[in-house]
PDB file of C-alpha atoms in Angstrom:
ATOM      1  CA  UNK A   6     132.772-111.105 -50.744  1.00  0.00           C
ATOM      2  CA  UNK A   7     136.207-111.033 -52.365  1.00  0.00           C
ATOM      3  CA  UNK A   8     138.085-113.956 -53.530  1.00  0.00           C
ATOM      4  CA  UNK A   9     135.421-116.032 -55.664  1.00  0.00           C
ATOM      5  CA  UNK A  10     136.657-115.412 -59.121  1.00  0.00           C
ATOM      6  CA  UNK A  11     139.990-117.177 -58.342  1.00  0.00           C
ATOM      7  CA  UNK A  12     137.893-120.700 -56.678  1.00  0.00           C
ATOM      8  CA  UNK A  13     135.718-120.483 -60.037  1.00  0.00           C
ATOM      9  CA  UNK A  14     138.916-119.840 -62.244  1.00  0.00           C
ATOM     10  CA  UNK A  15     140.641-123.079 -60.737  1.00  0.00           C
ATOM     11  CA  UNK A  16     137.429-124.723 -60.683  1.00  0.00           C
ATOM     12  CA  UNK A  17     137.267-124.256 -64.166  1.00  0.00           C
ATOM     13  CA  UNK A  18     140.609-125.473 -64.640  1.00  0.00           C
ATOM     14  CA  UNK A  19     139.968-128.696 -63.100  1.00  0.00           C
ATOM     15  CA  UNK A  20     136.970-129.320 -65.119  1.00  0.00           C
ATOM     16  CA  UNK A  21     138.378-128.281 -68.608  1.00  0.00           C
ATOM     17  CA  UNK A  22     141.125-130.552 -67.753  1.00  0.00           C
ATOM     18  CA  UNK A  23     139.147-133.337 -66.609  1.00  0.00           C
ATOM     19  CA  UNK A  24     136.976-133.169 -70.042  1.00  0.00           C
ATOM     20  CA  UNK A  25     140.193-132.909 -71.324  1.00  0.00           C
ATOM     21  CA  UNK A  26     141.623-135.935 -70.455  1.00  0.00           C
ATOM     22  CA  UNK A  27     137.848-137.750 -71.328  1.00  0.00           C
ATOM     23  CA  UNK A  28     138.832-136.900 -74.502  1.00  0.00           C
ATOM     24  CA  UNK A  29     142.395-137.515 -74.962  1.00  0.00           C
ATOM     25  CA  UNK A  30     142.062-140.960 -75.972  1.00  0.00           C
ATOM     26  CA  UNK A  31     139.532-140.276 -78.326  1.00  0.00           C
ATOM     27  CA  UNK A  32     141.668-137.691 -80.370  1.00  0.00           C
ATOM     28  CA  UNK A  33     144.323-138.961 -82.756  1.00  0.00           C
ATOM     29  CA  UNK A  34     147.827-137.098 -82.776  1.00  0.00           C
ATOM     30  CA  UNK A  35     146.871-134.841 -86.321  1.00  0.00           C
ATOM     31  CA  UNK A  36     143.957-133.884 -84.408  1.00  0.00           C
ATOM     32  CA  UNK A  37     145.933-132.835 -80.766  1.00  0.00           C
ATOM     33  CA  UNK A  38     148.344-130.853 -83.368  1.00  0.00           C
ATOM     34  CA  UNK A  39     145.851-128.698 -84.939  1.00  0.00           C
ATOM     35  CA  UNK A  40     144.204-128.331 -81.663  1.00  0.00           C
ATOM     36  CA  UNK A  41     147.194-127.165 -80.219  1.00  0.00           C
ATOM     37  CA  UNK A  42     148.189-124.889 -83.343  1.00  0.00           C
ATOM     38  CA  UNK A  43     144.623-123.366 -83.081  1.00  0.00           C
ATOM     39  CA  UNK A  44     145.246-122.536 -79.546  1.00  0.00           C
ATOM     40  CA  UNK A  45     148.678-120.809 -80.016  1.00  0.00           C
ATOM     41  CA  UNK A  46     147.369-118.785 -82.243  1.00  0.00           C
ATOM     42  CA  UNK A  47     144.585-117.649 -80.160  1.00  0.00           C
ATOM     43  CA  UNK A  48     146.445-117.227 -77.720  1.00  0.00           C
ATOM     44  CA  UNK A  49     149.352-115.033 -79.774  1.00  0.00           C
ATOM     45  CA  UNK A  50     146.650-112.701 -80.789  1.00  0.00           C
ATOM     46  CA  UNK A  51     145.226-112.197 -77.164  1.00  0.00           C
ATOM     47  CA  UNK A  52     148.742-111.321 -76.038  1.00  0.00           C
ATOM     48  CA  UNK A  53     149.202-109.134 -79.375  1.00  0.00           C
ATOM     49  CA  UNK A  54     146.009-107.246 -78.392  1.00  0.00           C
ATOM     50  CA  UNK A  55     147.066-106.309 -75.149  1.00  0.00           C
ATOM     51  CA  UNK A  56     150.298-105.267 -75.947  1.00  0.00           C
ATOM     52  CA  UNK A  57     149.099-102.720 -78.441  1.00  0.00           C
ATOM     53  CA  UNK A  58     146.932-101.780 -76.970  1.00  0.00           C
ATOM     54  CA  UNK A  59     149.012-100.721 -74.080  1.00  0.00           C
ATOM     55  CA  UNK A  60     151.199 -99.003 -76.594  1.00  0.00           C
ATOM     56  CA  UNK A  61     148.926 -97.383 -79.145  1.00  0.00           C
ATOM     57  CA  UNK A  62     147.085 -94.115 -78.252  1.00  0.00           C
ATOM     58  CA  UNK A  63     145.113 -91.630 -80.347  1.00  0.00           C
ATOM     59  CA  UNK A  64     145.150 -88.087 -80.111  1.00  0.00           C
ATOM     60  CA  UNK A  65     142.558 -85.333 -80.881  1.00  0.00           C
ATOM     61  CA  UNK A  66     143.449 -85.303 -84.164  1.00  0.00           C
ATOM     62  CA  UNK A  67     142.829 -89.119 -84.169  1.00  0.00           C
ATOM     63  CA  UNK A  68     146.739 -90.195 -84.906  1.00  0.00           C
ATOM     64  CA  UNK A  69     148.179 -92.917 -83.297  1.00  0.00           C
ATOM     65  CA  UNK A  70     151.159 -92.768 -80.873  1.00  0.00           C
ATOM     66  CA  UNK A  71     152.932 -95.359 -79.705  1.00  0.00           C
ATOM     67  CA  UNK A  72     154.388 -95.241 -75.967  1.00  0.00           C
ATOM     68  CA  UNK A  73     155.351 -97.615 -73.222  1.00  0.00           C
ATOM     69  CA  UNK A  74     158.429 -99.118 -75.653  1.00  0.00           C
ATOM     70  CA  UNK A  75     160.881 -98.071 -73.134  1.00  0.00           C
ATOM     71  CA  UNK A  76     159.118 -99.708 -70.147  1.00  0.00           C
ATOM     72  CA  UNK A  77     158.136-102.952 -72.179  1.00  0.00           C
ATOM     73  CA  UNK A  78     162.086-103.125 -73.082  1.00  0.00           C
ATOM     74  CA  UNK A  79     163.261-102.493 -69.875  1.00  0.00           C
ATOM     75  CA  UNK A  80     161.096-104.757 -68.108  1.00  0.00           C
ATOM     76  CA  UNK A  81     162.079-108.045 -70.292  1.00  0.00           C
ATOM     77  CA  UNK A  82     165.689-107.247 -70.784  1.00  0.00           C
ATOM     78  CA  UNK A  83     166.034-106.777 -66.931  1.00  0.00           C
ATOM     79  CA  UNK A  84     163.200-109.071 -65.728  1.00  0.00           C
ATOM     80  CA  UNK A  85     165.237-111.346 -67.754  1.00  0.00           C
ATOM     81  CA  UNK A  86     168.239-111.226 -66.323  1.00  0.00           C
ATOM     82  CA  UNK A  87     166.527-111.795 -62.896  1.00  0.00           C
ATOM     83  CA  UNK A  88     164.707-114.739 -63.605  1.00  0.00           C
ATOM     84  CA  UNK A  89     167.521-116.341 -65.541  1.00  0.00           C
ATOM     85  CA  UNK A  90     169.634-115.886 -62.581  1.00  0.00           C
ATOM     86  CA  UNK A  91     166.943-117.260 -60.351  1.00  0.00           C
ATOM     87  CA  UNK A  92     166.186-119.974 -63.341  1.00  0.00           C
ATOM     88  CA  UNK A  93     162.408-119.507 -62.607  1.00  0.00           C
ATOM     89  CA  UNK A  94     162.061-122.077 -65.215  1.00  0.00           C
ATOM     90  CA  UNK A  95     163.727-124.917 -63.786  1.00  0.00           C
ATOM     91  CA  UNK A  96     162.147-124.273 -60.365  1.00  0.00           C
ATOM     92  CA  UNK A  97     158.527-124.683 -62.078  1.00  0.00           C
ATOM     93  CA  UNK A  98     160.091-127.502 -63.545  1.00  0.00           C
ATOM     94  CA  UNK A  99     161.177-128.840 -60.740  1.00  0.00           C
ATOM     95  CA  UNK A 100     157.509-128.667 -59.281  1.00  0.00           C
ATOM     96  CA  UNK A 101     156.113-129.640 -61.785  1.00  0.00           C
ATOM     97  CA  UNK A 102     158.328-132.673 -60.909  1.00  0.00           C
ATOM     98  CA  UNK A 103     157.368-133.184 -57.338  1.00  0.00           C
ATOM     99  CA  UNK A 104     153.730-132.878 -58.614  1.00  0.00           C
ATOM    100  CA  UNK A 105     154.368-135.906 -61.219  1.00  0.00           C
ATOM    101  CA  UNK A 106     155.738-138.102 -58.156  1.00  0.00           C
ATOM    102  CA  UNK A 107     152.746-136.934 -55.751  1.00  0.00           C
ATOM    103  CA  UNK A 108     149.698-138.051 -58.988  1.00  0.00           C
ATOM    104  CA  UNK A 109     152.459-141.415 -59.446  1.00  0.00           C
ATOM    105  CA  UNK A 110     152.634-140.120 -63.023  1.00  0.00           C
ATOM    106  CA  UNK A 111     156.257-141.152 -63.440  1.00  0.00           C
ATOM    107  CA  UNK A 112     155.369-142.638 -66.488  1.00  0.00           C
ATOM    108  CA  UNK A 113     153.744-139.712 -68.205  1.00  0.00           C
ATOM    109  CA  UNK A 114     156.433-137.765 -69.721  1.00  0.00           C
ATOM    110  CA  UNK A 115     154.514-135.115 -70.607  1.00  0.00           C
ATOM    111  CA  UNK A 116     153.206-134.001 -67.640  1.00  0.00           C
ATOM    112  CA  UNK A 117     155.735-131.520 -66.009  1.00  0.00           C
ATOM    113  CA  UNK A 118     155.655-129.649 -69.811  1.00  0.00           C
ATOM    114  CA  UNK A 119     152.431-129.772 -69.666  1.00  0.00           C
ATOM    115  CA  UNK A 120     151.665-128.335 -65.660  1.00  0.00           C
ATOM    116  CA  UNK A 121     154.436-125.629 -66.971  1.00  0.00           C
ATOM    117  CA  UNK A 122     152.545-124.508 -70.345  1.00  0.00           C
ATOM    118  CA  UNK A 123     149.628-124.372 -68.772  1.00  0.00           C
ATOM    119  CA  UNK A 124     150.303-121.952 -65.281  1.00  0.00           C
ATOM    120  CA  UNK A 125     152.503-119.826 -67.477  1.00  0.00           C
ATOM    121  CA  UNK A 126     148.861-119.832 -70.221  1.00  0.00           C
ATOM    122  CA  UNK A 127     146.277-119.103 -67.253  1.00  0.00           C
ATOM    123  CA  UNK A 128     148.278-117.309 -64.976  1.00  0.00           C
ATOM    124  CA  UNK A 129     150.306-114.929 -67.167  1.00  0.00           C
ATOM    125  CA  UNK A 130     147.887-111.662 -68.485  1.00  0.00           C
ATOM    126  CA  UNK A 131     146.109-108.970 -68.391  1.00  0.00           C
ATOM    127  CA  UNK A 132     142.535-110.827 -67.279  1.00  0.00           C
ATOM    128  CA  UNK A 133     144.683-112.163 -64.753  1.00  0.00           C
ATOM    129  CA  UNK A 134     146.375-109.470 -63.005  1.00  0.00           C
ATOM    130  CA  UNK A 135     142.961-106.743 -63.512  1.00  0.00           C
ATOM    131  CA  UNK A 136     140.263-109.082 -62.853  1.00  0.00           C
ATOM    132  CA  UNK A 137     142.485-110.555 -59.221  1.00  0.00           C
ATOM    133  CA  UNK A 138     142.425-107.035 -58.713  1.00  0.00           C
ATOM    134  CA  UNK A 139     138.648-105.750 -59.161  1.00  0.00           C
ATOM    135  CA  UNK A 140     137.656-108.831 -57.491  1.00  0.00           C
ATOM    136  CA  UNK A 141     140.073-107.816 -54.497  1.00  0.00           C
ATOM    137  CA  UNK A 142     139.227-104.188 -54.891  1.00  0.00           C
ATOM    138  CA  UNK A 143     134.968-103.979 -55.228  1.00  0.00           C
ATOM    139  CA  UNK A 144     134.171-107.912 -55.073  1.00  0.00           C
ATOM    140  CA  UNK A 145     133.661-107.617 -58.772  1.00  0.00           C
ATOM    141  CA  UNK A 146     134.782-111.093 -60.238  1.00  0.00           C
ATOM    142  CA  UNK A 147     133.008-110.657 -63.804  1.00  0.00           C
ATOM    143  CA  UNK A 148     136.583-110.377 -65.714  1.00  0.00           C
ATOM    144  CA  UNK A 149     137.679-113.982 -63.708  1.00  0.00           C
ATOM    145  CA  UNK A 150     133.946-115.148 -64.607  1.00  0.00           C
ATOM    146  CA  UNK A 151     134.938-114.682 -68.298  1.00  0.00           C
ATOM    147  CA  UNK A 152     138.616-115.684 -67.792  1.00  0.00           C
ATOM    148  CA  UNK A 153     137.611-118.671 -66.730  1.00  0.00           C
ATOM    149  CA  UNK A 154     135.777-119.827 -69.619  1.00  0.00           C
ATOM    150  CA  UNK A 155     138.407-118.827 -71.826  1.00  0.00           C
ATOM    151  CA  UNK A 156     140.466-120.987 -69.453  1.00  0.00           C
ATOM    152  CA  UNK A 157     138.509-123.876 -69.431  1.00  0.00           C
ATOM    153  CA  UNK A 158     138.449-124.143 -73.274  1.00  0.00           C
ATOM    154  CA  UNK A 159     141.973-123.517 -73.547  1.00  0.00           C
ATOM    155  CA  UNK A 160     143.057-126.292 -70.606  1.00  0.00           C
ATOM    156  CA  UNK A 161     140.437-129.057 -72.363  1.00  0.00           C
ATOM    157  CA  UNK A 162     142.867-128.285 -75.105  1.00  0.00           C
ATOM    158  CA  UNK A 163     146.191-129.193 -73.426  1.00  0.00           C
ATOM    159  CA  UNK A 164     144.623-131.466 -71.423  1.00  0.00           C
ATOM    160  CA  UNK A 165     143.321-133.843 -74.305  1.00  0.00           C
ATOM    161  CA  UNK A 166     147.634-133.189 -75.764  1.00  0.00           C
ATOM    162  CA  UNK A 167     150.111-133.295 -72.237  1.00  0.00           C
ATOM    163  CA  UNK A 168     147.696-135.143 -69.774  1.00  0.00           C
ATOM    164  CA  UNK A 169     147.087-134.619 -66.338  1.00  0.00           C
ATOM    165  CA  UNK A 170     149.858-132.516 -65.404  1.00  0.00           C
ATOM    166  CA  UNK A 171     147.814-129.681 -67.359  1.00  0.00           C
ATOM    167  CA  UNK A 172     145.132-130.176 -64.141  1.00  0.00           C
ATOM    168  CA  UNK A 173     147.922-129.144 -61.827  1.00  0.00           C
ATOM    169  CA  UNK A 174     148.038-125.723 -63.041  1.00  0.00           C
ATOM    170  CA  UNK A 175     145.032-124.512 -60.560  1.00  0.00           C
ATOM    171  CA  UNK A 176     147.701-124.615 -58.278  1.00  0.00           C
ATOM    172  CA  UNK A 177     149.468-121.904 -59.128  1.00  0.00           C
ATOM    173  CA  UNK A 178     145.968-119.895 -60.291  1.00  0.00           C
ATOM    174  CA  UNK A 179     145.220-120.467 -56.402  1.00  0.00           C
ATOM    175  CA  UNK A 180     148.381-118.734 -55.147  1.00  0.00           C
ATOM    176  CA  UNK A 181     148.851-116.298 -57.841  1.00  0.00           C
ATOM    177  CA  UNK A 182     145.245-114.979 -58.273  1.00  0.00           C
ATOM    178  CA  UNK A 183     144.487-115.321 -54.862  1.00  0.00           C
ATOM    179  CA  UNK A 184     147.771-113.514 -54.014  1.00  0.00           C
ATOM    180  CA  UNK A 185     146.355-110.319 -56.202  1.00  0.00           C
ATOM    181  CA  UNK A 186     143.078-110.067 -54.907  1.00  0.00           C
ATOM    182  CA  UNK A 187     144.699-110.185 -51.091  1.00  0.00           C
ATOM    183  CA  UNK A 188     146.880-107.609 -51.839  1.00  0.00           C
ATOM    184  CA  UNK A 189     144.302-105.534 -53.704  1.00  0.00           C
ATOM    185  CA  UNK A 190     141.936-105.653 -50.945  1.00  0.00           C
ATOM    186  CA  UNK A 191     143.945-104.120 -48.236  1.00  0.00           C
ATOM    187  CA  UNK A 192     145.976-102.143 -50.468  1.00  0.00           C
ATOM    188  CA  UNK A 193     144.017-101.608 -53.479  1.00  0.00           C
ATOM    189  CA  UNK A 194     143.512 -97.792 -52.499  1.00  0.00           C
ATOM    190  CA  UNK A 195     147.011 -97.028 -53.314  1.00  0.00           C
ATOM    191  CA  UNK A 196     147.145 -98.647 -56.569  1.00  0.00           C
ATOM    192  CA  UNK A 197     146.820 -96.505 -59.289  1.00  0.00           C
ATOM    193  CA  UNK A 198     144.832 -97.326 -62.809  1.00  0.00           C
ATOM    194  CA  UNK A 199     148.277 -96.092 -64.610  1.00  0.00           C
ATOM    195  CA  UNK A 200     150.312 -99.341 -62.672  1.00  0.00           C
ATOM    196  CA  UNK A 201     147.570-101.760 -63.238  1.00  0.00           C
ATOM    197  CA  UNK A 202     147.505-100.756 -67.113  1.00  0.00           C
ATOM    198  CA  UNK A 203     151.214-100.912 -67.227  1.00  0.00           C
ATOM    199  CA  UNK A 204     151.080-104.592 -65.881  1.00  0.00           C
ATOM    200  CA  UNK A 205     148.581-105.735 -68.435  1.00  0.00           C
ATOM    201  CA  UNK A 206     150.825-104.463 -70.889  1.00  0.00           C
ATOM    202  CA  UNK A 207     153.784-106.173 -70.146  1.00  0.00           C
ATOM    203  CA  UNK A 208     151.735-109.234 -69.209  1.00  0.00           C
ATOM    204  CA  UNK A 209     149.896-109.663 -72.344  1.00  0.00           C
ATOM    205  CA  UNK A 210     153.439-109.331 -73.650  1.00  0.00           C
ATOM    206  CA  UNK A 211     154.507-112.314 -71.915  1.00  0.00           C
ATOM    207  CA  UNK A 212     151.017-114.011 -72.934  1.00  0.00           C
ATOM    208  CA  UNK A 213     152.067-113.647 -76.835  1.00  0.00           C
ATOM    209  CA  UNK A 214     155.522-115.663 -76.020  1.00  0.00           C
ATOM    210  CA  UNK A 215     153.400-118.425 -74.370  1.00  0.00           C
ATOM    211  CA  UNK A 216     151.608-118.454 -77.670  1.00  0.00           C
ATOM    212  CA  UNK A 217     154.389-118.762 -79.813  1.00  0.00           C
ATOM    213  CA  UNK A 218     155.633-121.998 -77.121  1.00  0.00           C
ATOM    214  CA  UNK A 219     152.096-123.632 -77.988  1.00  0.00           C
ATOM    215  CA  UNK A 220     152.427-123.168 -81.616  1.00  0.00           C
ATOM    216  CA  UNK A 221     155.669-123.169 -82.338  1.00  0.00           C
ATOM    217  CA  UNK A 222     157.655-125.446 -79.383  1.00  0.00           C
ATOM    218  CA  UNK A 223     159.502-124.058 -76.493  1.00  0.00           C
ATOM    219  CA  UNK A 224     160.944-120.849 -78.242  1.00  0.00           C
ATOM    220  CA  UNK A 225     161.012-118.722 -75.069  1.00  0.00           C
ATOM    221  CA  UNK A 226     162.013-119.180 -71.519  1.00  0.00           C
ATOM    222  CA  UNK A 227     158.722-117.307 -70.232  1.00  0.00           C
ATOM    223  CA  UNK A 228     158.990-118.579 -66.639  1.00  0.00           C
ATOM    224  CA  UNK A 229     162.485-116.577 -66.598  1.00  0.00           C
ATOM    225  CA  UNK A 230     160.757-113.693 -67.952  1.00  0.00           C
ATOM    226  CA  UNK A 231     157.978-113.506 -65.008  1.00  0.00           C
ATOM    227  CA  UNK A 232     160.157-111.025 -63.186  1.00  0.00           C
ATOM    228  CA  UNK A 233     159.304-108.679 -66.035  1.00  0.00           C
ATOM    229  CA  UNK A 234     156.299-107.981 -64.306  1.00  0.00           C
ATOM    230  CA  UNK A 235     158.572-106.149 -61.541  1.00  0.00           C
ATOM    231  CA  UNK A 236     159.215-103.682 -64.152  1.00  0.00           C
ATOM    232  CA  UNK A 237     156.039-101.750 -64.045  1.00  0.00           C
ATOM    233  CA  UNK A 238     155.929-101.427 -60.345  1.00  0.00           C
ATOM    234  CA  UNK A 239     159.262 -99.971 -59.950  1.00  0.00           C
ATOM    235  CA  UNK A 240     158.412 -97.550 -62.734  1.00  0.00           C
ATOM    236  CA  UNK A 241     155.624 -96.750 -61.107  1.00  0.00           C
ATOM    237  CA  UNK A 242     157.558 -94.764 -58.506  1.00  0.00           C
ATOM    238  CA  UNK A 243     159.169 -92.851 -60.408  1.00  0.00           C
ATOM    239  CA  UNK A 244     156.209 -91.054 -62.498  1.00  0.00           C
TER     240      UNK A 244
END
């Protein structure tokens, strides 16, 4: 049975969150700042990884070559001109906002940054995009198995620094997940290893910005850079 590793990732979700929050109160500020440090790093090196390693490759005579440079720029520069002219980021924001109203959080002002940080975190990446599709492909949901406990750590995180609105983001690991593994099961014949490898690559280059945003503040628009995941599928065509 397909589908599974995208109800345990959001299950996950709402449990790291609600430990989370059980702890929030219990953590003074220095503590929520290294915490949240810690995690941007982490996360900045996952995203790192995956990006290389999309882009490194050795040869017989064990020499590295790089490749995929052209896609990865192409992808952001045009992905983000899409999703700045959609303003992605305002329309998360903007649900995030809706969702603040519906939990009568009004007075939480830290709850639509943190429903934002935390879809782009979980839903953004390579464990995202391969795992929704092995799961939608062979009923394989080992990669989402692990992905979620990565998630759940990293959500008990934000959860104990923004609040509740981090809790929110299994809404989005619903739709986007189970979106994947729909489309890989009635499709997944026709989707090549080359175009799934290409999306982890430009996803786990997306993951490193959302890094940099935990450790550093809000340094890149990633929600108006999602479109850059458009990039490898139109390449993909043209091989």
């Amino acid at each position: 049975m397909f589908g599974i590793g995208t109800l345990l990732n959001a299950a996950a979700i709402i449990v790291g969150s609600g430990i989370g929050l059980l702890l929030r109160k219990g953590l003074k500020q220095p503590l929520q700042d290294i915490l949240m440090s810690a995690c941007g790093l982490s996360t900045m090196f996952i995203g790192a990884a995956g990006t290389l390693a999309g882009m490194l490759s050795a040869g017989d005579d064990g020499k590295l070559s790089v490749g995929g440079s052209m896609l990865l720029i192409a992808s952001l520069v045009l992905g983000g001109l899409a999703g700045q002219a959609i303003d992605i980021e305002k329309r998360m924001d903007g649900l995030g906002e809706k969702l603040k109203k519906l939990f009568r959080a009004q007075e939480d002002s830290r709850f639509v940054e943190g429903f934002v940080s935390a879809s782009l975190v979980v839903c953004v990446g390579a464990m995202a995009i391969v795992g929704s599709m092995q799961d939608g492909m062979t009923g394989d949901f080992s990669t989402l198995a692990v992905k979620s406990v990565l998630d759940l750590v990293i959500v008990l995180v934000l959860a104990a620094s923004y609040g509740p609105g981090v809790m929110c983001s299994a809404i989005p690991i619903l739709i986007y997940q189970g979106a994947l593994t729909l489309i890989a099961h009635f499709v997944g014949s026709f989707i090549g290893d080359a175009l799934i490898a290409d999306l982890s690559f430009v996803g786990s280059a997306l993951i490193f910005c959302v890094g940099v945003n935990l450790a550093f503040g809000k340094k890149f628009k990633v929600g108006n850079l999602l479109p850059a995941l458009l990039g490898p599928i139109v390449y993909s065509f043209f091989r």
